DNA sequence: ATTCTTTACGAAAACGTTTTCACAGTTTTT
DNA sequence: AAAAACTGTGAAAACGTTTTCGTAAAGAAT
């Protein structure tokens, strides 16, 4: 508990606390010579300013919060990577919160953040989030807030997303062109914006090609992996089973692979698959997985950049940015 | 910027600031009735205590820092998951820092943390960390510090690791029993504790089975993926190429898969592979990858638990815990 | 009736910064 | 020579808590 502070420094230097503080912040009020002395002493004593005193006084935390459903997820891991990159450049600290897809967690996390612990918040909603009161409440405190990927649909707010509708459409059309007649769509939760957009694209592609839109082929999965495996197995073992699967999230494609291994269903001969995914090993799978790959790292970068723009010049904060990045469809063997 | 604080609350209630503060902290000095009034008003006005004022006064941040090389990495993502779980239970906040395997980053991050921003630090060293002055310096400030997985080898400090030597030994012996005569070892950096331990096991297994220990088969890779691909390609295309690969980290096994695809080398017929890995898709690869799987989530949990034990009762802090968890070897087709 | 406890509260100091303001001393302008 | 401007510094307030200490009022014990 060495705790060397401005007082100690000032005594050591024979200066006042305020002069030392100013010198360290490179104020014009302090002579060059004094600054040099102060800096040298600070270095020598390994002075580190107390961040709480500083934040309290300046009403700035130099910290942002990132609230995401899970971290053991390629998409979010990459997004965080992008966020951290920008934050580090700006000299900001990053607090990470995992909701684990639980609305309760999301709500209490957001509530805590209203205390002023952070200067801005980046968030991707959890699968259960229907009610957004907690978010409008946070918004009203005036703290900058940017949503990415999973956004609220009935709220005026800055967002960073991908072209989910088009991707859903293209993915489905890709399966149709590969010969699929009966395409199932696996999704996470009907509350999620990404589910809506991607499924809209799916439905419209089916319509365009005069294929039946069958609610029985639109499977809403759960947050439990075992349950999902069962749901998918049931889907793939019924007599009118689909010949194509469009998975709106990576983990459901992986589950499908496991089920196919289990019930000896051949991909792509008997079932073609395409999925949203950021798997680095997509091309090494048996068979290699066709993907819609989101620019996750860029999403993180863009979100953070947007957030910092809002933090830095609140004056121009009236306009609401909605950034949309493009995903890319990568054909591989699972849909051949 | 509503910023409703104790002063505001106290005025609203006709009480003193101190009484309100005490009521909120459920002090015995305050009557039950008053507490109820205060709580109700705090709820009504949506009061959130200023964390900086609180931290400044109490000299507690209720925050820990996690310093890791990268996040887009299954092992670290899972470890963070475990850390967050424990932190959340304890009501702590988690600051995450990525060093991106750069010593400079690690050093400056650690230096910043000396200001008292956090109550404890969890860290896994970056590949370039040879000098540990910054760490002893942090340690000397008295702030609890726990290393996990990649630990300093010449420092007395609490650590959470896996049985790296045994795992390296077993992995190598596994390849030998599968018929390999010439086994290469791919590692990240000769500074890393995990490299040393895993390679010691590798070398001892070779010795036990009277195989030649050949430095030319011990490849130290870089932090650049393209370079690694070249190194591996060179290794696998020379005329006395190895018939087995032991990868000490996941990404090098993946690179090896790519190279084998590239140069049409058949796994496992021409080359058998086993690797440390937390890939969820290991069994879905072509061919499925034999792995040594570390209990990454548990490592995170154990590390955080240990850290909190140190934070909570500094009195007993003289003893130095070194927790070692077991990894499991999972045979799959890449080493058949 | 007096002392002593107990209960419930308030005043004020402290945490370590940042920032406003005041003020000597020096230099420049009139 | 007086006034004005500039330089470099220090005193003190402020940020919003927490905590120590003091104390008035009420009850209990002598």
PDB file of N, CA and C (backbone and C1' of nucleotides) in Angstrom, chain A residues 6 18 21 25 47 50 53 57, chain C residues 15-22:
ATOM      1  N   UNK A   6      -0.404  12.994  -4.917  1.00  0.00           N
ATOM      2  CA  UNK A   6       0.045  14.354  -5.229  1.00  0.00           C
ATOM      3  C   UNK A   6       0.644  15.046  -4.005  1.00  0.00           C
ATOM      4  N   UNK A  18      -1.442  21.829  -6.103  1.00  0.00           N
ATOM      5  CA  UNK A  18      -2.046  22.278  -7.363  1.00  0.00           C
ATOM      6  C   UNK A  18      -1.001  22.460  -8.455  1.00  0.00           C
ATOM      7  N   UNK A  21      -0.095  19.069  -9.780  1.00  0.00           N
ATOM      8  CA  UNK A  21      -1.171  18.568 -10.619  1.00  0.00           C
ATOM      9  C   UNK A  21      -1.126  19.214 -11.994  1.00  0.00           C
ATOM     10  N   UNK A  25      -0.326  17.660 -15.801  1.00  0.00           N
ATOM     11  CA  UNK A  25      -1.273  17.753 -16.914  1.00  0.00           C
ATOM     12  C   UNK A  25      -0.757  18.722 -17.989  1.00  0.00           C
ATOM     13  N   UNK A  47       4.850   7.426  -9.611  1.00  0.00           N
ATOM     14  CA  UNK A  47       3.536   7.965  -9.280  1.00  0.00           C
ATOM     15  C   UNK A  47       2.486   7.530 -10.292  1.00  0.00           C
ATOM     16  N   UNK A  50      -4.572   8.519  -8.873  1.00  0.00           N
ATOM     17  CA  UNK A  50      -5.725   7.760  -8.422  1.00  0.00           C
ATOM     18  C   UNK A  50      -6.881   7.995  -9.384  1.00  0.00           C
ATOM     19  N   UNK A  53     -10.311   9.454  -7.770  1.00  0.00           N
ATOM     20  CA  UNK A  53     -10.309  10.879  -7.452  1.00  0.00           C
ATOM     21  C   UNK A  53     -10.456  11.676  -8.739  1.00  0.00           C
ATOM     22  N   UNK A  57     -13.725  13.974  -9.780  1.00  0.00           N
ATOM     23  CA  UNK A  57     -13.597  15.403 -10.005  1.00  0.00           C
ATOM     24  C   UNK A  57     -13.985  15.814 -11.427  1.00  0.00           C
TER      25      UNK A  57
ATOM     26  P    DC C  15      -7.055  11.336   4.205  1.00  0.00           P
ATOM     27  O5'  DC C  15      -7.383  10.478   2.908  1.00  0.00           O
ATOM     28  C5'  DC C  15      -8.182   9.305   2.950  1.00  0.00           C
ATOM     29  C4'  DC C  15      -8.795   9.103   1.592  1.00  0.00           C
ATOM     30  C3'  DC C  15      -8.004   9.756   0.455  1.00  0.00           C
ATOM     31  O3'  DC C  15      -7.077   8.817  -0.056  1.00  0.00           O
ATOM     32  C1'  DC C  15     -10.389  10.056   0.219  1.00  0.00           C
ATOM     33  P    DG C  16      -5.541   9.241  -0.265  1.00  0.00           P
ATOM     34  O5'  DG C  16      -5.604   9.987  -1.685  1.00  0.00           O
ATOM     35  C5'  DG C  16      -5.981   9.225  -2.809  1.00  0.00           C
ATOM     36  C4'  DG C  16      -6.224  10.161  -3.966  1.00  0.00           C
ATOM     37  C3'  DG C  16      -5.043  11.063  -4.304  1.00  0.00           C
ATOM     38  O3'  DG C  16      -4.875  11.037  -5.697  1.00  0.00           O
ATOM     39  C1'  DG C  16      -6.998  12.350  -4.039  1.00  0.00           C
ATOM     40  P    DT C  17      -3.606  11.602  -6.429  1.00  0.00           P
ATOM     41  O5'  DT C  17      -4.297  12.134  -7.753  1.00  0.00           O
ATOM     42  C5'  DT C  17      -4.724  13.438  -7.820  1.00  0.00           C
ATOM     43  C4'  DT C  17      -6.055  13.523  -8.468  1.00  0.00           C
ATOM     44  C3'  DT C  17      -6.111  14.697  -9.406  1.00  0.00           C
ATOM     45  O3'  DT C  17      -6.256  14.231 -10.728  1.00  0.00           O
ATOM     46  C1'  DT C  17      -7.813  14.857  -7.702  1.00  0.00           C
ATOM     47  P    DT C  18      -5.854  15.223 -11.896  1.00  0.00           P
ATOM     48  O5'  DT C  18      -6.965  16.369 -11.806  1.00  0.00           O
ATOM     49  C5'  DT C  18      -8.289  16.073 -12.211  1.00  0.00           C
ATOM     50  C4'  DT C  18      -9.140  17.313 -12.091  1.00  0.00           C
ATOM     51  C3'  DT C  18      -8.682  18.493 -12.958  1.00  0.00           C
ATOM     52  O3'  DT C  18      -9.866  19.001 -13.561  1.00  0.00           O
ATOM     53  C1'  DT C  18      -8.904  19.191 -10.710  1.00  0.00           C
ATOM     54  P    DT C  19      -9.767  20.000 -14.784  1.00  0.00           P
ATOM     55  O5'  DT C  19     -10.172  21.388 -14.117  1.00  0.00           O
ATOM     56  C5'  DT C  19     -11.363  21.444 -13.351  1.00  0.00           C
ATOM     57  C4'  DT C  19     -11.411  22.751 -12.599  1.00  0.00           C
ATOM     58  C3'  DT C  19     -10.855  23.949 -13.381  1.00  0.00           C
ATOM     59  O3'  DT C  19     -11.738  25.028 -13.180  1.00  0.00           O
ATOM     60  C1'  DT C  19      -9.841  23.840 -11.278  1.00  0.00           C
ATOM     61  P    DT C  20     -11.911  26.130 -14.318  1.00  0.00           P
ATOM     62  O5'  DT C  20     -12.538  27.347 -13.477  1.00  0.00           O
ATOM     63  C5'  DT C  20     -13.357  27.063 -12.347  1.00  0.00           C
ATOM     64  C4'  DT C  20     -12.953  27.937 -11.177  1.00  0.00           C
ATOM     65  C3'  DT C  20     -12.607  29.386 -11.567  1.00  0.00           C
ATOM     66  O3'  DT C  20     -13.404  30.256 -10.781  1.00  0.00           O
ATOM     67  C1'  DT C  20     -10.961  28.495 -10.148  1.00  0.00           C
ATOM     68  P    DC C  21     -13.589  31.776 -11.253  1.00  0.00           P
ATOM     69  O5'  DC C  21     -12.669  32.537 -10.202  1.00  0.00           O
ATOM     70  C5'  DC C  21     -12.809  32.242  -8.820  1.00  0.00           C
ATOM     71  C4'  DC C  21     -11.535  32.599  -8.097  1.00  0.00           C
ATOM     72  C3'  DC C  21     -10.995  33.997  -8.436  1.00  0.00           C
ATOM     73  O3'  DC C  21     -11.171  34.824  -7.296  1.00  0.00           O
ATOM     74  C1'  DC C  21      -9.264  32.357  -8.270  1.00  0.00           C
ATOM     75  P    DA C  22     -10.818  36.366  -7.381  1.00  0.00           P
ATOM     76  O5'  DA C  22      -9.555  36.442  -6.433  1.00  0.00           O
ATOM     77  C5'  DA C  22      -9.453  35.569  -5.309  1.00  0.00           C
ATOM     78  C4'  DA C  22      -8.024  35.603  -4.788  1.00  0.00           C
ATOM     79  C3'  DA C  22      -7.350  36.983  -4.910  1.00  0.00           C
ATOM     80  O3'  DA C  22      -6.621  37.238  -3.722  1.00  0.00           O
ATOM     81  C1'  DA C  22      -6.039  35.359  -6.004  1.00  0.00           C
TER      82       DA C  22
END
